[in-house]
Structure formats: C-alpha cells, structure tokens
Short mmCIF file of C-alpha atoms and ligand atoms in Angstrom, two decimals:
data_model
loop_
_atom_site.label_atom_id
_atom_site.label_comp_id
_atom_site.label_asym_id
_atom_site.label_seq_id
_atom_site.Cartn_x
_atom_site.Cartn_y
_atom_site.Cartn_z
CA MET W 31 124.96 121.60 66.48
CA ALA W 32 124.24 120.08 69.94
CA PRO W 33 126.73 116.87 70.59
CA ALA W 34 124.46 113.08 70.76
CA THR W 35 123.22 112.31 74.30
CA GLN W 36 121.16 109.54 74.97
CA LYS W 37 118.22 111.24 75.04
CA SER W 38 118.65 113.51 72.35
CA VAL W 39 119.29 110.15 69.88
CA LEU W 40 116.88 107.95 71.49
CA SER W 41 114.30 111.03 71.36
CA SER W 42 114.58 111.86 67.85
CA VAL W 43 114.80 107.61 66.58
CA PRO W 44 112.12 106.52 64.55
CA THR W 45 109.89 103.29 66.64
CA GLN W 46 107.77 102.46 64.21
CA LEU W 47 107.33 99.57 60.65
CA PHE W 48 109.02 101.49 58.23
CA ILE W 49 105.99 100.33 54.71
CA GLY W 50 105.17 102.39 51.92
CA GLY W 51 106.89 104.66 52.68
CA ARG W 52 105.05 105.65 55.91
CA TRP W 53 106.11 104.95 59.45
CA VAL W 54 103.10 102.98 61.32
CA ASP W 55 102.84 101.06 64.00
CA SER W 56 102.09 96.71 64.18
CA SER W 57 98.97 96.03 62.92
CA SER W 58 98.49 94.05 67.04
CA SER W 59 100.14 97.26 67.87
CA THR W 60 101.67 95.77 70.38
CA THR W 61 105.88 96.81 70.97
CA PHE W 62 108.82 95.17 72.18
CA PRO W 63 111.53 96.67 74.79
CA VAL W 64 114.97 97.27 74.19
CA GLU W 65 117.83 96.97 76.33
CA ASP W 66 120.83 98.13 77.05
CA PRO W 67 123.18 95.18 77.45
CA ALA W 68 124.99 96.95 79.64
CA THR W 69 122.93 97.71 82.41
CA GLY W 70 119.87 95.76 81.24
CA SER W 71 116.94 99.68 81.42
CA VAL W 72 114.85 99.44 78.48
CA LEU W 73 116.24 102.07 75.32
CA ALA W 74 111.94 102.72 73.40
CA HIS W 75 109.77 100.51 72.38
CA VAL W 76 109.65 99.21 69.32
CA ALA W 77 106.87 98.41 66.88
CA ASN W 78 106.84 94.20 66.62
CA GLY W 79 106.10 93.71 63.26
CA THR W 80 103.32 90.57 62.95
CA ILE W 81 101.88 88.31 59.43
CA PRO W 82 99.87 90.77 58.07
CA ASP W 83 102.93 93.31 58.26
CA GLY W 84 105.18 91.46 56.47
CA THR W 85 102.39 90.83 53.76
CA ALA W 86 101.81 94.87 53.47
CA ALA W 87 106.22 95.33 52.95
CA LEU W 88 106.32 93.04 51.11
CA ASP W 89 103.06 94.38 47.78
CA ALA W 90 105.05 97.30 48.49
CA ALA W 91 108.27 95.98 47.07
CA VAL W 92 106.29 94.39 44.54
CA ALA W 93 104.55 97.30 43.39
CA ALA W 94 107.67 100.28 43.85
CA GLN W 95 109.53 96.77 41.79
CA ALA W 96 109.26 97.81 37.74
CA ASP W 97 109.04 101.65 38.45
CA TRP W 98 112.49 101.37 40.68
CA ALA W 99 113.99 99.03 38.64
CA ALA W 100 113.16 102.34 35.36
CA THR W 101 114.98 104.75 37.86
CA PRO W 102 118.15 105.83 36.15
CA PRO W 103 121.46 103.85 37.00
CA ARG W 104 122.39 107.91 38.32
CA GLU W 105 119.71 108.39 40.42
CA ARG W 106 119.90 105.48 42.08
CA GLY W 107 123.57 105.85 42.38
CA GLU W 108 122.87 109.66 43.98
CA ILE W 109 120.75 108.91 46.17
CA LEU W 110 123.26 105.75 48.06
CA ARG W 111 126.03 108.99 47.66
CA ARG W 112 123.17 111.46 49.58
CA ALA W 113 122.72 108.60 52.57
CA PHE W 114 127.07 108.36 52.67
CA GLU W 115 126.95 111.52 53.64
CA LEU W 116 124.04 112.10 55.83
CA ILE W 117 125.38 108.60 57.46
CA THR W 118 129.38 110.37 57.74
CA GLU W 119 127.21 113.23 59.45
CA ARG W 120 125.62 112.16 62.21
CA THR W 121 128.50 109.83 62.51
CA GLU W 122 128.19 110.94 66.28
CA GLU W 123 124.51 110.18 66.99
CA PHE W 124 124.70 106.84 64.78
CA ALA W 125 127.71 105.24 67.32
CA LEU W 126 126.02 107.26 70.74
CA LEU W 127 123.09 104.73 69.27
CA MET W 128 124.74 101.89 68.24
CA THR W 129 126.97 101.34 71.59
CA LEU W 130 123.41 101.30 73.33
CA GLU W 131 122.18 98.82 71.47
CA MET W 132 125.05 96.59 71.08
CA GLY W 133 127.50 97.28 73.61
CA LYS W 134 130.58 98.25 71.98
CA PRO W 135 133.18 101.15 72.57
CA LEU W 136 131.89 104.49 71.29
CA ALA W 137 135.48 104.19 69.37
CA GLU W 138 134.77 101.26 67.90
CA SER W 139 130.36 101.74 67.49
CA ARG W 140 132.67 105.51 64.88
CA GLY W 141 134.88 102.83 63.45
CA GLU W 142 131.79 100.62 62.13
CA VAL W 143 129.63 103.80 61.57
CA ALA W 144 132.40 104.29 59.23
CA TYR W 145 132.80 100.25 57.34
CA ALA W 146 129.10 100.92 57.26
CA ALA W 147 128.45 104.10 55.15
CA GLU W 148 131.14 103.04 52.43
CA PHE W 149 128.82 100.51 51.47
CA PHE W 150 126.51 103.42 50.21
CA ARG W 151 129.74 105.21 48.80
CA TRP W 152 131.17 102.38 46.48
CA PHE W 153 127.88 101.00 45.37
CA SER W 154 127.33 104.12 44.40
CA GLU W 155 130.23 103.87 42.41
CA GLU W 156 128.88 101.13 41.41
CA ALA W 157 125.35 101.91 40.32
CA VAL W 158 126.98 103.73 37.15
CA ARG W 159 128.84 100.58 36.18
CA ILE W 160 126.63 97.49 35.17
CA HIS W 161 127.41 96.40 32.02
CA GLY W 162 126.17 93.79 29.33
CA ARG W 163 128.14 92.40 25.91
CA TYR W 164 128.30 92.79 22.33
CA ALA W 165 129.93 89.32 21.23
CA VAL W 166 129.28 87.53 17.04
CA ASN W 167 128.11 84.22 17.19
CA PRO W 168 131.80 82.07 16.59
CA ALA W 169 129.69 80.67 13.97
CA GLY W 170 129.52 83.73 12.13
CA GLY W 171 125.46 85.32 11.78
CA SER W 172 123.23 85.92 15.13
CA ARG W 173 125.09 88.63 17.36
CA LEU W 174 125.03 87.42 20.93
CA LEU W 175 124.00 90.52 23.25
CA THR W 176 123.91 90.06 27.97
CA LEU W 177 122.06 92.50 30.08
CA GLN W 178 121.47 92.71 33.53
CA ARG W 179 118.88 92.95 35.24
CA PRO W 180 117.63 93.81 39.28
CA VAL W 181 116.37 90.14 40.66
CA GLY W 182 113.86 91.65 42.24
CA PRO W 183 112.44 92.33 45.36
CA THR W 184 114.61 91.20 48.26
CA PHE W 185 114.54 90.10 51.80
CA MET W 186 117.08 90.06 54.32
CA ILE W 187 117.64 89.23 57.46
CA THR W 188 120.80 90.44 59.50
CA PRO W 189 122.55 89.63 62.73
CA TRP W 190 122.58 91.79 66.04
CA ASN W 191 126.45 92.06 66.62
CA PHE W 192 126.95 94.65 63.79
CA PRO W 193 123.91 97.05 63.54
CA LEU W 194 124.31 99.26 60.32
CA ALA W 195 127.23 97.50 58.44
CA MET W 196 125.45 94.43 58.17
CA GLY W 197 122.26 96.20 56.88
CA THR W 198 124.01 98.58 53.96
CA ARG W 199 126.53 96.01 53.21
CA LYS W 200 123.32 94.56 51.22
CA ILE W 201 121.37 97.58 51.09
CA GLY W 202 124.02 100.01 48.65
CA PRO W 203 123.94 97.50 45.60
CA ALA W 204 120.53 96.64 46.10
CA VAL W 205 119.87 100.32 45.83
CA ALA W 206 122.21 100.41 42.79
CA ALA W 207 121.06 97.34 41.51
CA GLY W 208 117.24 98.26 41.33
CA CYS W 209 115.71 95.78 43.45
CA THR W 210 113.67 96.44 46.87
CA MET W 211 113.70 94.70 49.22
CA VAL W 212 112.04 94.64 52.61
CA VAL W 213 114.42 94.22 55.88
CA LYS W 214 114.38 92.23 59.35
CA PRO W 215 116.33 93.45 61.69
CA ALA W 216 117.76 91.48 63.81
CA HIS W 217 115.30 92.46 67.86
CA GLU W 218 118.44 93.11 69.82
CA THR W 219 119.32 95.80 67.87
CA PRO W 220 116.61 97.57 65.74
CA LEU W 221 116.81 100.92 65.55
CA SER W 222 120.36 101.39 64.31
CA MET W 223 118.47 99.81 61.16
CA LEU W 224 115.43 102.10 61.03
CA ALA W 225 117.42 105.81 62.34
CA LEU W 226 119.42 104.46 58.94
CA ALA W 227 116.00 104.44 57.36
CA ALA W 228 114.83 107.36 57.87
CA VAL W 229 118.08 108.31 56.68
CA LEU W 230 117.87 106.50 52.56
CA GLU W 231 113.83 108.31 52.67
CA GLU W 232 115.57 112.17 53.41
CA ALA W 233 118.07 111.04 50.58
CA GLY W 234 115.19 110.58 48.35
CA LEU W 235 114.91 106.75 48.41
CA PRO W 236 111.51 106.42 46.63
CA ALA W 237 107.92 104.85 49.12
CA GLY W 238 108.44 101.03 48.36
CA VAL W 239 111.85 100.79 47.59
CA LEU W 240 113.29 99.99 51.52
CA ASN W 241 110.89 98.67 54.15
CA VAL W 242 112.17 97.32 56.98
CA VAL W 243 109.69 95.25 59.70
CA THR W 244 110.94 94.58 63.13
CA THR W 245 109.99 91.59 65.61
CA THR W 246 110.46 89.34 68.45
CA ASP W 247 107.81 87.05 66.12
CA THR W 248 111.20 86.15 63.35
CA ALA W 249 110.58 82.76 62.18
CA THR W 250 106.28 83.59 61.63
CA VAL W 251 106.73 86.72 60.41
CA SER W 252 109.61 85.91 57.96
CA GLU W 253 108.48 81.95 56.64
CA PRO W 254 105.69 83.62 54.85
CA ILE W 255 107.91 86.07 52.76
CA ILE W 256 110.51 83.45 51.76
CA ARG W 257 107.10 81.32 50.64
CA ASP W 258 105.31 84.11 48.79
CA PRO W 259 105.84 83.45 44.84
CA ARG W 260 106.39 87.60 44.28
CA LEU W 261 109.88 87.41 46.94
CA ARG W 262 113.29 86.48 44.04
CA LYS W 263 115.82 86.42 46.86
CA LEU W 264 117.04 86.38 50.07
CA THR W 265 119.67 87.61 51.50
CA PHE W 266 120.76 87.12 54.81
CA THR W 267 123.92 87.49 57.95
CA GLY W 268 123.36 85.30 61.02
CA SER W 269 124.54 81.85 62.39
CA THR W 270 124.32 78.71 59.90
CA ALA W 271 122.55 76.99 61.71
CA VAL W 272 119.43 79.60 61.16
CA GLY W 273 120.50 79.65 57.52
CA ARG W 274 120.25 76.41 56.60
CA LYS W 275 116.88 76.44 57.74
CA LEU W 276 116.34 79.73 55.45
CA VAL W 277 117.85 77.74 52.87
CA GLU W 278 115.47 75.11 53.23
CA GLN W 279 112.29 77.42 52.61
CA SER W 280 114.39 79.19 49.77
CA ALA W 281 113.83 76.24 47.99
CA GLU W 282 110.02 76.02 47.00
CA HIS W 283 110.45 78.96 44.52
CA LEU W 284 114.07 78.28 43.82
CA LEU W 285 115.06 82.23 45.09
CA ARG W 286 118.20 83.79 44.42
CA VAL W 287 120.00 83.53 47.79
CA SER W 288 123.21 84.19 49.74
CA MET W 289 123.79 83.62 53.14
CA GLU W 290 126.90 84.94 54.99
CA LEU W 291 127.46 82.76 57.90
CA GLY W 292 129.19 81.70 60.78
CA GLY W 293 133.30 81.39 61.00
CA ASN W 294 134.73 78.93 62.72
CA ALA W 295 139.01 81.29 62.06
CA PRO W 296 142.27 80.36 62.27
CA PHE W 297 144.95 82.85 63.48
CA LEU W 298 148.44 80.92 62.63
CA VAL W 299 151.27 82.86 62.90
CA PHE W 300 155.03 81.14 62.40
CA ALA W 301 158.48 81.29 63.18
CA ASP W 302 159.82 83.73 61.39
CA ALA W 303 157.50 85.86 61.69
CA ASP W 304 157.24 89.13 63.90
CA VAL W 305 155.56 87.88 66.92
CA ASP W 306 154.65 91.38 68.69
CA ALA W 307 152.75 92.43 65.33
CA ALA W 308 151.52 89.41 65.21
CA VAL W 309 150.12 89.82 69.41
CA GLU W 310 148.28 93.40 67.79
CA GLY W 311 146.91 91.54 65.02
CA ALA W 312 146.01 89.25 67.53
CA MET W 313 143.87 91.85 69.64
CA LEU W 314 142.26 93.15 67.11
CA ALA W 315 140.99 90.32 65.42
CA LYS W 316 140.10 88.93 68.27
CA MET W 317 139.14 91.47 70.56
CA ARG W 318 137.08 93.72 67.44
CA ASN W 319 132.74 93.62 68.08
CA ILE W 320 134.45 92.10 71.25
CA GLY W 321 135.09 88.89 69.95
CA GLU W 322 131.06 89.16 67.99
CA ALA W 323 132.29 89.08 64.96
CA CYS W 324 132.05 86.63 62.67
CA THR W 325 135.01 87.49 61.33
CA SER W 326 136.59 87.04 64.97
CA ALA W 327 139.69 85.07 65.27
CA ASN W 328 138.83 81.73 67.13
CA ARG W 329 141.16 79.43 67.43
CA PHE W 330 145.23 81.33 67.42
CA LEU W 331 147.98 77.80 65.98
CA VAL W 332 151.29 78.87 66.86
CA HIS W 333 154.63 77.97 65.94
CA GLU W 334 155.69 75.47 68.85
CA SER W 335 159.43 77.99 69.03
CA VAL W 336 157.67 81.19 69.51
CA ALA W 337 153.85 79.63 70.81
CA ASP W 338 155.42 81.02 74.61
CA GLU W 339 156.64 83.84 73.49
CA PHE W 340 152.88 85.20 71.61
CA GLY W 341 150.71 83.14 74.85
CA GLN W 342 152.50 85.93 77.36
CA ALA W 343 152.87 88.84 75.34
CA LEU W 344 147.92 88.58 74.42
CA ALA W 345 147.55 87.16 77.92
CA ARG W 346 148.90 90.61 79.20
CA ARG W 347 147.19 92.52 75.78
CA MET W 348 144.05 90.79 77.65
CA GLY W 349 144.86 91.13 80.62
CA ALA W 350 145.73 94.66 80.56
CA LEU W 351 141.92 95.72 78.70
CA THR W 352 139.07 98.25 80.30
CA LEU W 353 135.75 96.97 80.21
CA GLY W 354 132.22 98.75 80.65
CA LYS W 355 129.72 100.31 79.34
CA GLY W 356 130.36 101.81 75.99
CA THR W 357 129.51 105.31 76.18
CA LYS W 358 131.74 105.52 79.77
CA LYS W 359 136.10 106.78 77.78
CA GLY W 360 138.73 104.88 77.95
CA VAL W 361 136.16 102.15 78.18
CA GLU W 362 138.00 98.78 75.31
CA VAL W 363 135.39 95.84 75.76
CA GLY W 364 131.56 96.52 76.43
CA PRO W 365 129.43 93.26 77.77
CA LEU W 366 128.17 90.47 75.94
CA ILE W 367 124.93 91.03 74.64
CA THR W 368 123.26 88.34 76.61
CA ASP W 369 122.97 87.07 79.11
CA LYS W 370 122.22 83.63 77.43
CA ALA W 371 125.80 84.52 74.87
CA ARG W 372 127.69 85.04 78.40
CA ASP W 373 126.95 81.88 79.44
CA GLY W 374 127.26 79.75 76.35
CA VAL W 375 130.72 81.55 75.79
CA HIS W 376 131.79 80.27 80.41
CA GLU W 377 130.27 77.34 79.03
CA LEU W 378 132.83 76.30 76.43
CA VAL W 379 135.65 78.06 78.44
CA ARG W 380 134.82 76.13 81.13
CA GLU W 381 134.40 72.50 79.62
CA ALA W 382 137.69 73.63 77.89
CA VAL W 383 139.89 74.01 81.35
CA GLU W 384 138.33 70.56 82.44
CA GLN W 385 140.34 68.89 79.48
CA GLY W 386 143.67 70.38 80.14
CA ALA W 387 143.55 73.79 79.62
CA GLN W 388 145.61 76.06 81.46
CA VAL W 389 143.83 80.09 81.77
CA LEU W 390 146.57 82.52 81.50
CA THR W 391 144.47 85.85 82.07
CA GLY W 392 140.17 85.55 82.65
CA GLY W 393 138.17 82.66 81.61
CA GLU W 394 135.13 84.17 84.41
CA LYS W 395 132.07 85.82 84.06
CA VAL W 396 132.34 89.67 86.28
CA ALA W 397 130.10 90.23 88.91
CA GLY W 398 127.81 93.02 88.51
CA ARG W 399 125.06 94.44 86.03
CA GLY W 400 125.56 94.42 82.27
CA HIS W 401 126.89 90.74 80.56
CA PHE W 402 130.27 91.20 80.91
CA TYR W 403 133.73 88.04 79.99
CA ALA W 404 136.89 88.96 81.06
CA PRO W 405 139.11 89.05 78.07
CA THR W 406 140.52 85.61 78.61
CA VAL W 407 143.76 83.69 76.93
CA LEU W 408 143.18 79.82 77.32
CA VAL W 409 146.57 77.31 76.58
CA ASP W 410 147.40 73.68 76.01
CA VAL W 411 143.70 74.32 75.21
CA PRO W 412 142.93 70.06 73.76
CA ALA W 413 142.07 69.40 70.62
CA ARG W 414 138.66 67.98 70.98
CA ALA W 415 137.69 70.91 73.15
CA ARG W 416 134.10 72.87 71.90
CA VAL W 417 136.28 76.33 72.23
CA LEU W 418 138.30 75.58 69.02
CA THR W 419 135.29 74.08 66.98
CA GLN W 420 132.16 76.14 67.80
CA GLU W 421 132.25 79.62 66.64
CA ILE W 422 132.49 81.23 70.70
CA PHE W 423 131.62 84.68 69.87
CA GLY W 424 133.32 86.15 72.71
CA PRO W 425 136.92 87.41 74.09
CA VAL W 426 138.09 84.25 74.65
CA ALA W 427 141.39 82.99 72.31
CA PRO W 428 142.68 79.83 72.40
CA ILE W 429 145.91 79.13 72.02
CA THR W 430 147.40 74.99 70.53
CA THR W 431 150.53 75.10 68.34
CA PHE W 432 151.69 73.95 65.31
CA GLY W 433 155.36 71.89 64.45
CA ASP W 434 155.57 72.04 61.20
CA GLU W 435 153.66 74.93 58.13
CA ALA W 436 151.63 71.50 56.44
CA GLU W 437 149.83 70.15 60.10
CA ALA W 438 149.63 74.40 60.46
CA ILE W 439 147.30 74.44 57.23
CA ARG W 440 145.61 70.71 57.65
CA VAL W 441 144.43 72.09 61.35
CA ALA W 442 143.17 75.73 60.16
CA ASN W 443 141.10 73.54 57.26
CA SER W 444 139.55 71.15 60.05
CA THR W 445 136.88 72.88 60.57
CA GLU W 446 132.91 72.50 58.56
CA TYR W 447 133.44 76.60 58.68
CA GLY W 448 135.49 78.62 55.65
CA LEU W 449 134.38 82.63 56.06
CA VAL W 450 138.22 83.53 57.36
CA ALA W 451 142.05 82.88 57.94
CA TYR W 452 144.79 84.31 59.68
CA ALA W 453 148.62 83.89 59.12
CA TYR W 454 152.06 85.46 60.31
CA THR W 455 154.41 85.37 58.37
CA ARG W 456 157.40 87.20 56.04
CA ASP W 457 158.62 83.41 54.02
CA HIS W 458 156.56 84.79 50.80
CA ALA W 459 156.19 81.46 49.19
CA ARG W 460 154.46 80.32 51.90
CA VAL W 461 152.07 83.41 51.55
CA LEU W 462 151.53 82.06 48.48
CA ARG W 463 151.15 78.78 49.79
CA LEU W 464 149.16 80.22 52.64
CA SER W 465 146.91 82.25 50.31
CA GLU W 466 146.70 79.10 47.64
CA GLY W 467 146.14 75.95 50.89
CA LEU W 468 143.63 78.34 53.19
CA GLU W 469 139.86 76.65 52.39
CA PHE W 470 138.18 79.49 53.58
CA GLY W 471 137.11 83.70 51.29
CA MET W 472 138.80 85.23 52.84
CA VAL W 473 142.73 84.89 54.18
CA GLY W 474 144.71 88.10 56.04
CA ILE W 475 148.58 87.90 55.20
CA ASN W 476 150.13 90.50 58.49
CA THR W 477 146.75 92.18 59.26
CA GLY W 478 144.08 91.37 62.07
CA ILE W 479 141.00 93.21 59.71
CA VAL W 480 139.58 92.09 56.26
CA SER W 481 136.76 94.08 55.69
CA ASN W 482 136.99 96.14 53.65
CA ALA W 483 133.54 97.92 50.93
CA ALA W 484 136.45 97.32 48.07
CA ALA W 485 136.88 94.19 48.69
CA PRO W 486 134.26 90.70 48.00
CA PHE W 487 133.52 89.31 51.85
CA GLY W 488 132.13 85.57 52.30
CA GLY W 489 132.71 82.32 52.54
CA VAL W 490 133.49 79.31 51.76
CA LYS W 491 131.74 75.44 52.73
CA GLN W 492 129.39 76.35 56.03
CA SER W 493 129.94 79.55 56.05
CA GLY W 494 127.54 80.47 53.36
CA PHE W 495 128.00 81.52 49.72
CA GLY W 496 127.00 84.73 47.52
CA ARG W 497 129.78 88.42 48.75
CA GLU W 498 129.08 91.14 49.98
CA GLY W 499 131.05 94.66 48.98
CA GLY W 500 134.01 95.09 45.79
CA PHE W 501 132.35 93.97 42.00
CA GLU W 502 130.97 91.33 42.98
CA GLY W 503 128.94 92.36 46.24
CA ILE W 504 125.95 94.27 43.28
CA HIS W 505 125.66 91.12 41.04
CA GLU W 506 123.88 89.62 44.48
CA TYR W 507 121.33 91.90 42.85
CA LEU W 508 121.95 91.78 39.10
CA GLU W 509 121.21 87.69 36.71
CA THR W 510 121.90 88.51 33.33
CA ALA W 511 119.66 87.75 30.36
CA TYR W 512 120.89 87.29 26.99
CA ILE W 513 119.04 87.96 23.66
CA SER W 514 119.81 86.71 20.66
CA LEU W 515 119.97 88.92 17.31
CA ASN W 516 119.69 87.45 13.76
CA PRO W 517 120.69 90.77 12.03
P1 NAD Z 59 120.59 84.56 64.51
O1 NAD Z 59 120.76 83.47 63.02
O2 NAD Z 59 120.48 84.01 65.64
O3 NAD Z 59 120.20 85.76 63.98
C1 NAD Z 59 120.52 86.34 63.08
C2 NAD Z 59 119.25 87.33 62.07
O4 NAD Z 59 117.86 86.03 61.82
C3 NAD Z 59 117.88 87.69 63.13
O5 NAD Z 59 117.86 88.65 62.21
C4 NAD Z 59 117.38 86.79 63.52
O6 NAD Z 59 115.98 87.75 64.44
C5 NAD Z 59 116.82 86.04 62.66
N1 NAD Z 59 116.59 85.28 62.86
C6 NAD Z 59 116.81 83.76 63.80
N2 NAD Z 59 115.48 82.89 63.53
C7 NAD Z 59 115.47 82.63 62.47
C8 NAD Z 59 113.99 82.22 61.70
N3 NAD Z 59 114.02 80.30 62.30
N4 NAD Z 59 114.07 82.23 60.36
C9 NAD Z 59 113.57 84.20 60.19
N5 NAD Z 59 115.05 84.54 60.88
C10 NAD Z 59 115.72 84.11 61.61
O7 NAD Z 59 122.15 85.27 64.37
P2 NAD Z 59 122.95 85.91 65.74
O8 NAD Z 59 123.13 85.17 66.52
O9 NAD Z 59 122.16 87.37 65.27
O10 NAD Z 59 124.08 86.37 64.74
C11 NAD Z 59 125.64 86.16 64.92
C12 NAD Z 59 125.62 85.04 64.04
O11 NAD Z 59 126.13 85.22 62.76
C13 NAD Z 59 126.90 84.26 63.87
O12 NAD Z 59 126.73 82.93 63.46
C14 NAD Z 59 128.33 85.02 63.34
O13 NAD Z 59 129.44 84.50 62.78
C15 NAD Z 59 126.85 85.24 62.57
N6 NAD Z 59 126.75 87.11 60.96
C16 NAD Z 59 128.38 86.16 59.85
C17 NAD Z 59 128.37 87.28 59.63
C18 NAD Z 59 129.18 86.54 58.26
O14 NAD Z 59 128.81 87.63 56.88
N7 NAD Z 59 129.05 85.80 57.41
C19 NAD Z 59 128.36 88.39 60.00
C20 NAD Z 59 127.92 89.24 60.91
C21 NAD Z 59 127.39 87.77 61.79
#
C-alpha cells in the first residue's frame, strides 16, 4: 500500500453529512473550512448542517431503531470488530488526518487511533454479555425477571481534542447495546469522525444506525434535536459550561444523560516518591495532547522536601521539547487549537506571574505561524491564581508545595471538578488513604495515564456523570425492565 500523504488522506475523506446511510450535502448547500492549526491553511470544506439536517438525521435514527435493537448481539459485535480491524489497518491514514486537523504530533495521533479502535474491540466483546436476572419473590409465589434493553435513539456531541476516541467510546457501546445515533463532532475537527463513519459503513453498519451532522451552528442545530420527544438519550463530552446548558435542555423530556466534562487534575508528589519516575509521569500527564486533555495534570502539589528537585527536573524536560507541525519528524509538541485558546493560556500565565509566580521555563507565545505556546513551568504560584483553579488546556505546569498528607488531600479536593487525580508515592498504606480520600472519578497511582478502554472513565462533582469504557460503559445505553411473573 502506498504511504499515506496529506493529499491522499484529504482526497479520500468524505466531506458531506451522513444521514440514513447516504452522504448528502447540507440543505443550505453551504460548507465551512477546516484549518490546520499549525499553519492556518485550509484542509477541506465540510457540509455545514442546518436544523432540517439535524431533524433528518434524527428521523433516520428513529426509523432504524427497532430493527437495530432486534439485530442479534453477535452481529452487532462483529460489525464493531470489523471496524476495529479496519481502523487498525488504516492507522497511518487516520493518524495523519487527525494530526492535520487537530495538531498533535503523529506519534500521539497513532496512540489515539489505537486507543479509539480499542473501544470497538472491547464493546464488540461486550455486545454478547448483556444479561438479565431471574429470582424467586422472597415472599414466594411470583418470579422476578429483569432484562436489559437499548435506551433508544441517542444524540452524541464530541469535542475537538480527541477527535476519534471521544467518538468511539460513545459509538462503540451504543452499537453494542442496540441504540441508533446522531453524532455531532466539533467543527474544528470533523474529518476524523467522517472518516470513522465511512469505516463503519464499510464494516456493514446498517443505514440509519449512525448519522453524522457537521455544523458551525452548533447550538442552533443541537437544541431542536435535544428537545425532540423521540430522542431518548444525550451524551456529551466537552466543557462544563456547555454541559450545564445541555443538561437544562435535556430536562424538558427527562432524557437519559451522560456528561464527560472538564477537569482540574492535581498531581501529587510525596516525599517518599521516586522523583525521576514522578517527572516521567508528569511529562505524560501534562504534555499528552499538548496539555489539551480533560485528564491533563493541571496543578502539581509537591512535598516541600522534593519540590525543588522535581521543579528543576521538570523544567529541564519541558524546556527541551521540540515544537512544530505535528507531521514533521522529531516534533514533540504541536500548536494549540486556535489563537483564542492560546491567548487564554497566556493570560493565565501572565496573571500568575503578576501575582508572584516565577517562570522556570517558557511563559510565552512562540512567534510565527501556528498557535504554538512554549512549554512552561511555574513555581511559587499563589493559591488564588486562576492557573490553579481553572482548566488550563495548554502546556503549562504550575507547581505548589505541601507539608503533610492531610494538607495535600485537602488542597487536591478543593476544586469543583473531580475527574482525575495523580499521586506518586511508595507507601502502600498511603495509597489506600489516597484512593479513598481523593474525590475524583479516577486516581492514577505512580502513573501519568489512566485512560483504558477496559476501565470506567468518568468524573464526579462538576466533571460530570456516567462512565465510558469498562463493564460500566454499555450500561449508559441500556435500561432495565422488570417483569413480575405469576406462574
Ligand atoms: P466545548 O464544550 O466548547 O465543545 C464540545 C462540543 O460541544 C463541540 O462539539 C461543540 O461544537 C459543542 N457545543 C458547544 N456549544 C454548544 C451548545 N451551546 N450546544 C450544543 N453543543 C455545543 O468544549 P471543547 O472546547 O470542544 O473541548 C474541551 C473541553 O472538553 C474541556 O473542558 C475538556 O476538559 C472537555 N473534555 C472532557 C473529556 C471527558 O471525558 N471528561 C474529554 C475530552 C474533553
């Protein structure tokens, strides 16, 4: 097979809406440009969906629901398995497309492609393990039966930062459970999702099960879908602010809702930690996805006895990273998604410095084309600085110190978010105390990455509710029915 090139992947990716098994133009016949964040150049023009397109997509999902729910679980699973294999075979094409539209270096895009495909493999295996129960009424007489059935037509809204994986971890369990769906990817990165829809079509997914509507008019097109009484579930990955609005809209018809929202992950380094390993983990937890991840370490809380050693080592590693267009060999850090996003990151750094923080490395925008920001390490950051309380979504590591474990846990928990926390320590009793005491949906102990298709991903507090992946993931798309059987 010829190696994937920018020209070959862009000429083969669909750019229309995918509705009822057909690729169609927007009803307004308009398109919007998709840009390369490293250069600003236009990669493709994609159909700009409208309210009628959103309704048509939901019509198709509703029409396909009954047949899809009745399709044998093994068949549903095998479609996912074929899609897993097709994505894996085409890793290079998917990775290049993702790097072009999102900016992350190719090696990281390959990692996301593998992670994304894994949700299809995992849920292909879960499709055939949807069980009910049989019990004798404790009082005798009747029998109690439960069964699991698909929730029904689902609306999925996904963000730009993981353009493929945030889709597959919703689509995988929905397909496995027997739900049909309308997907609205982020307008910054629609190409990966359109390529994914083409793969699912090729893998044999029946028309109407998956429908994709791309649009820049997100709120206008989404709201009528959410308020349509035929919709049964809304699943969203994105910011807490938008999630809150969508939960309000979903209240009209009391939809089943899953929300994967923002985070403010603390990264704790205790005095007994292996500091070299902690720096290694910090590089992953901070720099994966250019810091543009909900799981990004947002605050480093380091015991005062090792803070200097940790800060200096992290600054050396961060300062030595190579920035550039993600398709170039040797590049380790890509651009941020937009200029506005970069301005936001810089503002947080500038404010912290004004309040007394010291810059160990970085602290500035990189001049020239693309929205590049220098990997930054800050120390002596005052507790009130917004860089500690707000999601940074960029390559900035603010470091603060603590004196004892109780203080570390208290500060780590002092956020409205609760997605993930990381901790480095060699004390096993402490590991137990942290696992129980940290108010986060996920805790990484001596590791900088927690994401795994076989594990339940999700948050508490204002990081949302519901879980994606693991045994839990499919239950987001199933409802329990109970039958009282009088023999
Ligand atoms: P965003 O909330 O701006 O957008 C997410 C999606 O919602 C996009 O598709 C966008 O077009 C759409 N959207 C925006 N406004 C909308 C509205 N009014 N109605 C309907 N849809 C709307 O977030 P983003 O900037 O794309 O992504 C970054 C955020 O996502 C961060 O906060 C990050 O933490 C979060 N995120 C969370 C997870 C998780 O699993 N918890 C994973 C990845 C990203």
